[in-house]
Short mmCIF file of N, CA and C in Angstrom, two decimals:
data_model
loop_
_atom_site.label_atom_id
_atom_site.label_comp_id
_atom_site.label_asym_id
_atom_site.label_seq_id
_atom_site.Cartn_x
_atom_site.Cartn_y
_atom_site.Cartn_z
N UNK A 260 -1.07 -33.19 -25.52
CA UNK A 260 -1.22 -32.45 -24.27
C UNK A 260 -0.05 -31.49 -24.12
N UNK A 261 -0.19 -30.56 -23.77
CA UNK A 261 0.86 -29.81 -23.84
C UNK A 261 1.66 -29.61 -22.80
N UNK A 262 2.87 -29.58 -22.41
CA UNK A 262 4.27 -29.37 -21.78
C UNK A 262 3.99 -28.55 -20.57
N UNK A 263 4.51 -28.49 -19.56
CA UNK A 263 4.47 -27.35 -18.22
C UNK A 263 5.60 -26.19 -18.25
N UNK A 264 6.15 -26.08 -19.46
CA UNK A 264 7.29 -25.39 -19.69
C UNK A 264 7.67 -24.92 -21.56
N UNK A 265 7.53 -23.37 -21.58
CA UNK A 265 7.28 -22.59 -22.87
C UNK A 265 8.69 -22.11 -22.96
N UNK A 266 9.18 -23.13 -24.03
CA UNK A 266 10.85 -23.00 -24.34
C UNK A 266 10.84 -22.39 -25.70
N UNK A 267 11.39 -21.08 -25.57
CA UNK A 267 11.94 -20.35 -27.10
C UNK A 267 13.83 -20.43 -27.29
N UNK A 268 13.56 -20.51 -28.48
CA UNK A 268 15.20 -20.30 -29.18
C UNK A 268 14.70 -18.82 -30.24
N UNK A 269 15.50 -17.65 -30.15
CA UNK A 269 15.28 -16.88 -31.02
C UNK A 269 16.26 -17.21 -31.80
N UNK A 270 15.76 -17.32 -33.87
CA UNK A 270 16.82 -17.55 -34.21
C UNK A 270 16.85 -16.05 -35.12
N UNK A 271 18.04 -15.97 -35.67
CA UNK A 271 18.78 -14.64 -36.31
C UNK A 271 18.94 -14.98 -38.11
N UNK A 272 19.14 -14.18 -38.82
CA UNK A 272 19.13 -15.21 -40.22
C UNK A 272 20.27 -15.94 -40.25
N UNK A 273 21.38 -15.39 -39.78
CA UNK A 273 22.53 -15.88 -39.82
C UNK A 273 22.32 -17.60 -39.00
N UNK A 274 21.09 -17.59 -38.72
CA UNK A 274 21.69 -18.96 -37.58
C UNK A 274 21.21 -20.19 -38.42
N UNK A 275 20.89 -20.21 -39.45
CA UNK A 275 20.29 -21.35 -40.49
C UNK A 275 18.89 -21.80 -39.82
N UNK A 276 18.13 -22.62 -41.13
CA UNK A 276 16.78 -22.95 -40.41
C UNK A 276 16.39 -24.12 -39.55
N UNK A 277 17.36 -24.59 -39.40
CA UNK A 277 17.15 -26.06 -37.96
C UNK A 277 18.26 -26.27 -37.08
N UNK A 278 18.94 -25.05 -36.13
CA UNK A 278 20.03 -24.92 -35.28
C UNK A 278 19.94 -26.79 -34.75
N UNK A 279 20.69 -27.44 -34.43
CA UNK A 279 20.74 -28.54 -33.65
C UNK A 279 19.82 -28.60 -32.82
N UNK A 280 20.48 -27.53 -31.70
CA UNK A 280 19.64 -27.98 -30.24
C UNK A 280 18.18 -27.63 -30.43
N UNK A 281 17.55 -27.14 -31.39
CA UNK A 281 16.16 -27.29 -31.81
C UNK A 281 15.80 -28.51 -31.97
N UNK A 282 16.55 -29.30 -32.30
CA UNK A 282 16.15 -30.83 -32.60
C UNK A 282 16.30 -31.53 -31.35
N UNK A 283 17.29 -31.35 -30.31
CA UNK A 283 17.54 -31.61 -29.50
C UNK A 283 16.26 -31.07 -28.64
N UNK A 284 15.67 -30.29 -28.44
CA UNK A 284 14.38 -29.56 -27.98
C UNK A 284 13.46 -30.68 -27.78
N UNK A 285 13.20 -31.18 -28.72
CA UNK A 285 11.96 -31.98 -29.67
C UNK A 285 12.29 -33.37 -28.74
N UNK A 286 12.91 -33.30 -27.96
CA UNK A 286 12.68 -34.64 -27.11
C UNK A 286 12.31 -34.66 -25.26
N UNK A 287 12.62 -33.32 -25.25
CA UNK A 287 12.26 -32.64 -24.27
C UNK A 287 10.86 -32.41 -23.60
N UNK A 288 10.53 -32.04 -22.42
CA UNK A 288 9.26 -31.96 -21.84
C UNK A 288 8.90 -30.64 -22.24
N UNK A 289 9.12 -29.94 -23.62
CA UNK A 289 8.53 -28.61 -23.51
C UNK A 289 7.62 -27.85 -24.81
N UNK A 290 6.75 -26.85 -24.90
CA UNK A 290 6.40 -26.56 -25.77
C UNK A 290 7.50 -25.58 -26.52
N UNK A 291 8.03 -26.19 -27.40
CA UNK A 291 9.13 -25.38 -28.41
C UNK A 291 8.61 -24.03 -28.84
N UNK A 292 9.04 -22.82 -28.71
CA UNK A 292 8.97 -21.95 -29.47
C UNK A 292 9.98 -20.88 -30.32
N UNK A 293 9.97 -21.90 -31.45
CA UNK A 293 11.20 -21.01 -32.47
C UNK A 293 10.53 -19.34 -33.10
N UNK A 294 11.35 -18.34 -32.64
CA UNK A 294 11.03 -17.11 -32.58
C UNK A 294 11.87 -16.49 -33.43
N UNK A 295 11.44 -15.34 -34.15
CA UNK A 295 13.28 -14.51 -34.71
C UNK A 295 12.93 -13.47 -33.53
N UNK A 296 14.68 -13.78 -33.56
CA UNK A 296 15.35 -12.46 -32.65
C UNK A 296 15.52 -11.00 -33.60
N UNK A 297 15.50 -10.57 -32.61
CA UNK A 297 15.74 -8.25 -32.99
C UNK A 297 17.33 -8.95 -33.07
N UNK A 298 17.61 -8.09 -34.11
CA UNK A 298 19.25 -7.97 -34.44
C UNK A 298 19.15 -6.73 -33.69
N UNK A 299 20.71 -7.32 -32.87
CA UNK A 299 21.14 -5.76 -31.82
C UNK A 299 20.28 -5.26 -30.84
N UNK A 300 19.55 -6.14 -30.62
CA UNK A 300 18.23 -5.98 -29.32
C UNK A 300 17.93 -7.06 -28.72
N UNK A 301 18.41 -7.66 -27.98
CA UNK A 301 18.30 -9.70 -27.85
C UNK A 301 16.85 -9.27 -26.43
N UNK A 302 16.57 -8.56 -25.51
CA UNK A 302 15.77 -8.04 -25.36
C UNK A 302 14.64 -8.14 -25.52
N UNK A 303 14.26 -7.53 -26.61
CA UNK A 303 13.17 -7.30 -26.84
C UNK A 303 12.47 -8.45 -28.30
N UNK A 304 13.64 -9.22 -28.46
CA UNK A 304 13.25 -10.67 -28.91
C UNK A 304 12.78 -11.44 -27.62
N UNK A 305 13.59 -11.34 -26.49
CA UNK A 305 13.38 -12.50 -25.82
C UNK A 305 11.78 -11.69 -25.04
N UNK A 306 11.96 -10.75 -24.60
CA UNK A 306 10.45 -10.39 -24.04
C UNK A 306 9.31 -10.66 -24.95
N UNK A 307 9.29 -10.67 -26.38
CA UNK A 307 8.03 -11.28 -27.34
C UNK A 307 8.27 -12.73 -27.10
N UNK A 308 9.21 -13.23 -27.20
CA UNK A 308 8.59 -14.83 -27.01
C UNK A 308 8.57 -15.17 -25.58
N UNK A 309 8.84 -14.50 -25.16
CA UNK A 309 8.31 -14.89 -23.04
C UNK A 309 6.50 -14.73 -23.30
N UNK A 310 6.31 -13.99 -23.82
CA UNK A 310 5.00 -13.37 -23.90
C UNK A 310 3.89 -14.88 -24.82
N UNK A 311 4.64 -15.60 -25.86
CA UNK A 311 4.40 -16.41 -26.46
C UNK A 311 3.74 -17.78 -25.46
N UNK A 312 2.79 -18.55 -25.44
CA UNK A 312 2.62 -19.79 -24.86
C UNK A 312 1.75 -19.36 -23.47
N UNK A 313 1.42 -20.11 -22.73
CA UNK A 313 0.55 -20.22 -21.40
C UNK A 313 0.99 -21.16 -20.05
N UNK A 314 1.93 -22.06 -20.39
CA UNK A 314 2.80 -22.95 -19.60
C UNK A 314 3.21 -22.33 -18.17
N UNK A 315 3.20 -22.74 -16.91
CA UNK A 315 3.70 -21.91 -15.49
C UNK A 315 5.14 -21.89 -15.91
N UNK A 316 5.81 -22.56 -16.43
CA UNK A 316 7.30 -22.72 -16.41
C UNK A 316 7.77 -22.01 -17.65
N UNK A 317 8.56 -21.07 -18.19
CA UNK A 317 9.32 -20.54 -19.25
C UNK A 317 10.99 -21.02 -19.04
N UNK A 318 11.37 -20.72 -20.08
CA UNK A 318 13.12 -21.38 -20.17
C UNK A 318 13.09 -20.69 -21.42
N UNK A 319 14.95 -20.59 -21.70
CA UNK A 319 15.11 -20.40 -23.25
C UNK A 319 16.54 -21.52 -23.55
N UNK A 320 16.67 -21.35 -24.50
CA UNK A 320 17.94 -21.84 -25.43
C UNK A 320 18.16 -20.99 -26.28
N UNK A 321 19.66 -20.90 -26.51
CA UNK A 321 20.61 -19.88 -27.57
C UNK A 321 20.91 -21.43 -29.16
N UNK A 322 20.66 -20.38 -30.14
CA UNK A 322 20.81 -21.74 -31.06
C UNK A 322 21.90 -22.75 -31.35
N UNK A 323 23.00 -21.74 -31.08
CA UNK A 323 24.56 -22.47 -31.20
C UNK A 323 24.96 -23.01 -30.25
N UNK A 324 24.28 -23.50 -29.15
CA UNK A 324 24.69 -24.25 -28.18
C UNK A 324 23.61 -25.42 -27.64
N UNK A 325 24.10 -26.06 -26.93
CA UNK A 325 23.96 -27.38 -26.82
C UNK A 325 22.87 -27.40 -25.28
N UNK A 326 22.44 -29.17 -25.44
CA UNK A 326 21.61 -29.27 -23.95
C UNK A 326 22.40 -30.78 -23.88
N UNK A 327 22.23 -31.25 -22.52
CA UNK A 327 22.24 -32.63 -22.10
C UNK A 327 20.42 -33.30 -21.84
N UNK A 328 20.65 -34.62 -22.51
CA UNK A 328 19.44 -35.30 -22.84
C UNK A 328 19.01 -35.05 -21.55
N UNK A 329 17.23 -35.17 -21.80
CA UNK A 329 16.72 -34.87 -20.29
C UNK A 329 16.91 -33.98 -19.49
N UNK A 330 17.42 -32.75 -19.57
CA UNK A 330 17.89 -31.96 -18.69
C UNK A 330 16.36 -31.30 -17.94
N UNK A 331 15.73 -31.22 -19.12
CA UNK A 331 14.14 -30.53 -18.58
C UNK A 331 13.24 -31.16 -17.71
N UNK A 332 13.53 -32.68 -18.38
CA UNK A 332 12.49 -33.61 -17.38
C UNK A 332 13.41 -33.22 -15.61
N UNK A 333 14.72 -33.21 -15.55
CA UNK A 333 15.33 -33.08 -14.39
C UNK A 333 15.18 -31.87 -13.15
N UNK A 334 14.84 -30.88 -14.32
CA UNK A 334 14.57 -29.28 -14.02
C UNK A 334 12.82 -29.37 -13.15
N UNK A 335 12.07 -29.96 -14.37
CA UNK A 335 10.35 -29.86 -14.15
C UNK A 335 10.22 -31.40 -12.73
N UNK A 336 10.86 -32.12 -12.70
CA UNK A 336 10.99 -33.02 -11.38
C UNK A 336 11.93 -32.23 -9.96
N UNK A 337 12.86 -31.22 -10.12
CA UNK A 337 13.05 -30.64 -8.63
C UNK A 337 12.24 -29.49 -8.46
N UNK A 338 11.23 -29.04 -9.30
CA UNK A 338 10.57 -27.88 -9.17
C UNK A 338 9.44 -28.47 -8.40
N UNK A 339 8.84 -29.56 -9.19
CA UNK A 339 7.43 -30.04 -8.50
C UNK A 339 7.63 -30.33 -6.96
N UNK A 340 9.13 -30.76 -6.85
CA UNK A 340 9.52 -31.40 -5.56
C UNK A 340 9.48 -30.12 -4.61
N UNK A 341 9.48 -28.77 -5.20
CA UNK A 341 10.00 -27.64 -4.27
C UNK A 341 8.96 -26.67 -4.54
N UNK A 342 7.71 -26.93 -4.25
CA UNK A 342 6.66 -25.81 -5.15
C UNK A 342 7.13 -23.86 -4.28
N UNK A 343 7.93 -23.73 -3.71
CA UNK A 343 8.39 -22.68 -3.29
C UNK A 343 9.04 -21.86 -4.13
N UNK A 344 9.90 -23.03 -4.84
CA UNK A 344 10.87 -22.04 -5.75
C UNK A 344 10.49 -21.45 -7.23
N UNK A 345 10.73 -20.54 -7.29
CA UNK A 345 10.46 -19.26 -8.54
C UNK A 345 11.14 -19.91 -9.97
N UNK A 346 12.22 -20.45 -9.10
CA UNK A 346 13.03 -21.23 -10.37
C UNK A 346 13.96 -22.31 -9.88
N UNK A 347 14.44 -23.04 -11.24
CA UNK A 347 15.37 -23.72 -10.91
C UNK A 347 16.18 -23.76 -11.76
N UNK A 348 17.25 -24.04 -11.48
CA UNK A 348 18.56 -24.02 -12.40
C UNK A 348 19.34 -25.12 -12.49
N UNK A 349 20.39 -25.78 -13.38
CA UNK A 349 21.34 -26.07 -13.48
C UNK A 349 22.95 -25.79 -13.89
N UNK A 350 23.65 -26.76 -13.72
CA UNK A 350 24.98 -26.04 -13.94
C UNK A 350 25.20 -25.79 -15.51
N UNK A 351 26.51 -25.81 -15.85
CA UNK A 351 26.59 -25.70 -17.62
C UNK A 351 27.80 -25.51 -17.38
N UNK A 352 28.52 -25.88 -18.69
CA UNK A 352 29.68 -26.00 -19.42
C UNK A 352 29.80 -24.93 -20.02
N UNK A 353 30.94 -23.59 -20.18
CA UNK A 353 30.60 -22.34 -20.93
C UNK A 353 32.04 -23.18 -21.69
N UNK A 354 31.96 -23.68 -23.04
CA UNK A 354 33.37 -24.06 -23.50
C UNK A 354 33.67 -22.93 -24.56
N UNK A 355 34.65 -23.00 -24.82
CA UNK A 355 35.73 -21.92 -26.13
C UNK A 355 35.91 -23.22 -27.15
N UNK A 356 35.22 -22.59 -27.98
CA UNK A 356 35.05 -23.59 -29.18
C UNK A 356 36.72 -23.28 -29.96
N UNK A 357 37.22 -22.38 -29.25
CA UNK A 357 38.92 -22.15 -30.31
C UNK A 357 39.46 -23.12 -29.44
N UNK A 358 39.72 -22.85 -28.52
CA UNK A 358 40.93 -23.36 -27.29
C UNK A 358 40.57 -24.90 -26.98
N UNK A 359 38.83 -25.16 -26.96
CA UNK A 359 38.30 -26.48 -26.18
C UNK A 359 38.49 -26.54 -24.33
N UNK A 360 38.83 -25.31 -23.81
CA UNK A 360 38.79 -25.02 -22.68
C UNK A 360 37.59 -24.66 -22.11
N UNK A 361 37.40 -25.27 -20.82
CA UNK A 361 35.99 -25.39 -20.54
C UNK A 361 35.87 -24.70 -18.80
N UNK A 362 34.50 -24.07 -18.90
CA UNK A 362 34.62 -23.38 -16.88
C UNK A 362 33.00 -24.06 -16.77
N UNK A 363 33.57 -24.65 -15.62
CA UNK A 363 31.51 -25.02 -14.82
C UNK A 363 31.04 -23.72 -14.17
N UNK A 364 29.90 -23.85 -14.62
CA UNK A 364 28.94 -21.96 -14.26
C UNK A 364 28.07 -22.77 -13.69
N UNK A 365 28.01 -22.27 -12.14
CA UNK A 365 27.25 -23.03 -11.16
C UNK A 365 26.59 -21.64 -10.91
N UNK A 366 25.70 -21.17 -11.36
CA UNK A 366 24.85 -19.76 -11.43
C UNK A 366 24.17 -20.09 -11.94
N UNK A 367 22.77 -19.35 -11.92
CA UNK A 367 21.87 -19.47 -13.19
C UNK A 367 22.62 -18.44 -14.26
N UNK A 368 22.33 -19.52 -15.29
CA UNK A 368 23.07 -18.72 -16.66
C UNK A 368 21.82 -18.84 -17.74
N UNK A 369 21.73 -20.14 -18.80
CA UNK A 369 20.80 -21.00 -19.70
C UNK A 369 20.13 -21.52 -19.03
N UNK A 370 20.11 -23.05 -18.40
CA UNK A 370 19.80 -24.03 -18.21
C UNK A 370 19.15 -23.94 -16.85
N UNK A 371 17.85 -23.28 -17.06
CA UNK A 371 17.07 -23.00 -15.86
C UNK A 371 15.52 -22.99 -16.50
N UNK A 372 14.88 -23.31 -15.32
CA UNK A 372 13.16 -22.56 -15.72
C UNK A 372 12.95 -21.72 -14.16
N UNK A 373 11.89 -21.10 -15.10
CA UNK A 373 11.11 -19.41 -13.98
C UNK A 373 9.94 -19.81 -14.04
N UNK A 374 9.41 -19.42 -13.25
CA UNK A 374 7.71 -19.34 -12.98
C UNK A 374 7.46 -17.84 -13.86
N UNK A 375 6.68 -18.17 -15.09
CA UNK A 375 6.12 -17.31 -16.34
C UNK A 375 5.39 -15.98 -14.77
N UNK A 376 4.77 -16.39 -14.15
CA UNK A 376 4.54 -15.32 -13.03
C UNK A 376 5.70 -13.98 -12.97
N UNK A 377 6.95 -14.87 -12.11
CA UNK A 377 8.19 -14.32 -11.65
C UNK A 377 8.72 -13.35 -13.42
N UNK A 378 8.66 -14.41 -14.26
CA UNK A 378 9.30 -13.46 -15.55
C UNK A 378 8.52 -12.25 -16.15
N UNK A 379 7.70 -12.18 -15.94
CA UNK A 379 6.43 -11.34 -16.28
C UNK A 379 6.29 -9.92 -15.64
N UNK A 380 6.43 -10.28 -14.18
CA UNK A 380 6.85 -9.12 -13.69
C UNK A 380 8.18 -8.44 -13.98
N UNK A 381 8.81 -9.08 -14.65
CA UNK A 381 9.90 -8.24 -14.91
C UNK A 381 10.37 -8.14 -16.35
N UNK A 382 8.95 -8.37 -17.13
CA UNK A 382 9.39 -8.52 -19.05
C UNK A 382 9.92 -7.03 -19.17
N UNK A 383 9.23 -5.82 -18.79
CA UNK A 383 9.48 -4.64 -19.01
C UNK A 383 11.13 -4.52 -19.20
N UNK A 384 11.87 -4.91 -17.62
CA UNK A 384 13.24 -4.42 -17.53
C UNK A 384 13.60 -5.65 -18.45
N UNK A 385 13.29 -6.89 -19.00
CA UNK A 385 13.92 -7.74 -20.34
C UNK A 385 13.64 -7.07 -21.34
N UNK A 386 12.83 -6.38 -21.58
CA UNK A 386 12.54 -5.78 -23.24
C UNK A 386 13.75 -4.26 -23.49
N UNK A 387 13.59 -3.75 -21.88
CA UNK A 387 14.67 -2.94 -22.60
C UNK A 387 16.35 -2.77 -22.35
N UNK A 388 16.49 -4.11 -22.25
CA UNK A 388 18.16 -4.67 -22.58
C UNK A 388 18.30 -4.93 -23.52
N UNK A 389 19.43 -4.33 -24.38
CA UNK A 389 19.62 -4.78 -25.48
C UNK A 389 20.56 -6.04 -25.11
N UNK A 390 21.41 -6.41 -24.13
CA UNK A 390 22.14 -7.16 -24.39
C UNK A 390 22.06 -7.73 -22.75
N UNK A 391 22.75 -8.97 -22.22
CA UNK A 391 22.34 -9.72 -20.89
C UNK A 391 21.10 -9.14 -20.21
N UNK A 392 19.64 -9.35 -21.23
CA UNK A 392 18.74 -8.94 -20.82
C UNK A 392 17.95 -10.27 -19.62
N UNK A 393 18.81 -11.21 -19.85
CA UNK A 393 18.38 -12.38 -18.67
C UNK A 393 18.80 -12.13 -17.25
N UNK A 394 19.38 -11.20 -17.05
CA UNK A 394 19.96 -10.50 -15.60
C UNK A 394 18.28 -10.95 -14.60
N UNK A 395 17.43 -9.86 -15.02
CA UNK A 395 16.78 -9.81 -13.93
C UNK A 395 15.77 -11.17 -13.39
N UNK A 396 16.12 -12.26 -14.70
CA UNK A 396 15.46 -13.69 -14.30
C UNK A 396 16.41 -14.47 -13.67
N UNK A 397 17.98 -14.09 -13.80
CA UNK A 397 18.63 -14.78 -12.73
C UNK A 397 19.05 -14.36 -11.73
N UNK A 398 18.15 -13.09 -11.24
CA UNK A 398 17.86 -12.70 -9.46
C UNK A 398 16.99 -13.29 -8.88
N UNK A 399 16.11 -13.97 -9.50
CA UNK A 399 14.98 -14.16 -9.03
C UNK A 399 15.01 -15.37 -7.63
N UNK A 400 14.24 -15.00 -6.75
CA UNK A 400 14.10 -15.88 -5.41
C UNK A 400 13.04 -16.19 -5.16
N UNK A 401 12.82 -17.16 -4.48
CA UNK A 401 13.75 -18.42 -4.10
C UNK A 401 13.72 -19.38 -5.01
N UNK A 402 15.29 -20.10 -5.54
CA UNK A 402 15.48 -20.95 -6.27
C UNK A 402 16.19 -21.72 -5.83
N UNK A 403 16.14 -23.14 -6.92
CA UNK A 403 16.64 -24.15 -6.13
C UNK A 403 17.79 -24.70 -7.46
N UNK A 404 19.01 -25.27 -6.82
CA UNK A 404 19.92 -25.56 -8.04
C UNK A 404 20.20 -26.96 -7.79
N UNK A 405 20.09 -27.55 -8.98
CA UNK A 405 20.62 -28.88 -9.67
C UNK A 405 22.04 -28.99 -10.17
N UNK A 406 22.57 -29.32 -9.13
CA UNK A 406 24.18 -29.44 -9.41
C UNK A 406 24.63 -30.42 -10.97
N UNK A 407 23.54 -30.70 -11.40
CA UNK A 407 24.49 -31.42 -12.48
C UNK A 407 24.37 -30.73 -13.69
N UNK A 408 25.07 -31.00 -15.14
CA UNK A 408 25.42 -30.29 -15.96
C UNK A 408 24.42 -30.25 -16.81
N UNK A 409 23.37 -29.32 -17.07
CA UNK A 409 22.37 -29.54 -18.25
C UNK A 409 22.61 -28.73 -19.46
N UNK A 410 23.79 -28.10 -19.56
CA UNK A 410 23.79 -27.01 -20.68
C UNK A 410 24.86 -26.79 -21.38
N UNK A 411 25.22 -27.16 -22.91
CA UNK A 411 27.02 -26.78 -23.02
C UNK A 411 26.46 -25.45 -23.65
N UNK A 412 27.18 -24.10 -23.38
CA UNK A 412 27.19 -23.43 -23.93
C UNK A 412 28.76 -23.30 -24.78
N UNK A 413 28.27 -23.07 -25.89
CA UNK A 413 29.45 -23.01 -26.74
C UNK A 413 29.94 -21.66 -27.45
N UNK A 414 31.07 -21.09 -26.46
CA UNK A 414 31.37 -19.66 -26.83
C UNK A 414 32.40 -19.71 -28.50
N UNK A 415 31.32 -19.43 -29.46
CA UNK A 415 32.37 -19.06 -30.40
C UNK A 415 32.44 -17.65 -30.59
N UNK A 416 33.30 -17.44 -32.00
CA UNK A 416 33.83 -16.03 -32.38
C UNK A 416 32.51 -15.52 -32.76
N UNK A 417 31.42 -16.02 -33.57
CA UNK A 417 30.47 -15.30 -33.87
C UNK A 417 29.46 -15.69 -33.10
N UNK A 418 29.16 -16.22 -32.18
CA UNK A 418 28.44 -15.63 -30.80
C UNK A 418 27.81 -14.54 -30.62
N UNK A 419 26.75 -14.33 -30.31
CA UNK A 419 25.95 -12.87 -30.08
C UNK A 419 27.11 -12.45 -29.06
N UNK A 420 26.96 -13.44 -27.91
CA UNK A 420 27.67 -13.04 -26.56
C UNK A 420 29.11 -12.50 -26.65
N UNK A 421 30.19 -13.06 -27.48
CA UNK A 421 30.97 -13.25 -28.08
C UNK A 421 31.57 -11.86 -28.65
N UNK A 422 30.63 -11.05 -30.04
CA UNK A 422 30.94 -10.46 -30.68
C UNK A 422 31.08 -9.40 -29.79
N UNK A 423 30.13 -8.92 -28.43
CA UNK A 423 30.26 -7.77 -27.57
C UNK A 423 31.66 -7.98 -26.56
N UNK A 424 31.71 -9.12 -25.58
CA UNK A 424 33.01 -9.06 -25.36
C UNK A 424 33.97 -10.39 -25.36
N UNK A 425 35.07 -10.80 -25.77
CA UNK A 425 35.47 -11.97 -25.93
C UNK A 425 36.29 -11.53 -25.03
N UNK A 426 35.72 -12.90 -24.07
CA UNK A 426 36.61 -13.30 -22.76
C UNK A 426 36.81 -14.68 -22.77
N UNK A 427 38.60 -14.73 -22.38
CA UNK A 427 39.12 -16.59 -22.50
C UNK A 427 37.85 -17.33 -21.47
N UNK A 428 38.07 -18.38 -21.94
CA UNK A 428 37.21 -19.34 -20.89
C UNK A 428 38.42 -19.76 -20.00
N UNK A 429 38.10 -19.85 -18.71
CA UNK A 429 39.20 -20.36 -17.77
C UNK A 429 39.89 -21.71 -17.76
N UNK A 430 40.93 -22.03 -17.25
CA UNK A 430 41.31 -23.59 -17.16
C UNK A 430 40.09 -24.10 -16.74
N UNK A 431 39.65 -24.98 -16.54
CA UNK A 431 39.10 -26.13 -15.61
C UNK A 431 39.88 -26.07 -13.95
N UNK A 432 38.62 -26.03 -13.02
CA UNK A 432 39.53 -26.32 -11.78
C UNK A 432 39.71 -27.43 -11.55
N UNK A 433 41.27 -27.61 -11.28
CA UNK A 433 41.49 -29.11 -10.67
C UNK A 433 40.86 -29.38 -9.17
N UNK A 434 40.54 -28.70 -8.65
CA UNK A 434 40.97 -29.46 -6.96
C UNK A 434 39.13 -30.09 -6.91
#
């Protein structure tokens, strides 16, 4: 039976043929869809595999980074609870794989689903970003956020995100 949620990872050649969190995927509430990405167009990779599957719910994953078990079942249980919201999100870990310094991103960043509706109307302005072409899915309203951590993203040197601008990851806040 198939999943309420059409999850792509675009992979690149450089990213080998079974990134982790693909495997990590595979336990998840979702229909997997491993896609290749446009080199130098992340865009108009991610608008072909939005386009991929029939599911109300879409999400993605980046290959070099990580999920927390269950994070989807957690995502697809406050959505049902909130049939209002367009999306939902969780927090994430953006760590520096040099330093091991870590910042909580309480935004939608990764670790969210959209109503395939809400993303659709706006594949056009995703296809022609070449780069933070997820902008206009994390405007989207009304959403609801899951304060806990479903996502490590792991900033390394060869990072898509990375190679355009390398910025330190912050201390951790204490207070």
């Amino acid at each position: 039976m198939p999943h309420l949620i059409d999850l792509h990872v675009l992979i690149l050649p450089d990213d080998g043929a079974a990134p982790r969190i693909v495997q990590q995927l595979k336990r998840e509430p979702v229909n997997l869809f491993v896609c290749p990405g446009i080199p130098g167009h992340i865009g108009q990779g991610r608008a072909m595999a939005f386009e991929q599957g029939q599911a109300p719910w879409v999400a993605w994953a980046d290959p070099d980074d990580l999920i927390e078990p269950g994070i989807f079942h957690m995502l697809l249980a406050a959505a049902q609870s909130s049939p209002e919201a367009l999306m939902v999100f969780a927090h994430e870990w953006a760590i520096d794989t040099e330093t091991g310094r870590r910042e909580r991103i309480c935004v939608p960043h990764h670790a969210l689903i959209a109503r395939r509706g809400a993303v659709m109307e706006r594949i056009e302005a995703i296809r022609q970003r070449p780069h933070y072409c997820e902008g206009p899915i994390h405007a989207i309203e009304p959403r609801l956020e899951v304060s806990e951590i479903g996502y490590h993203w792991l900033r390394t040197p060869k990072s898509a995100s990375q190679t355009l601008v390398r910025r330190p990851v912050r201390a951790p806040n204490t207070q």
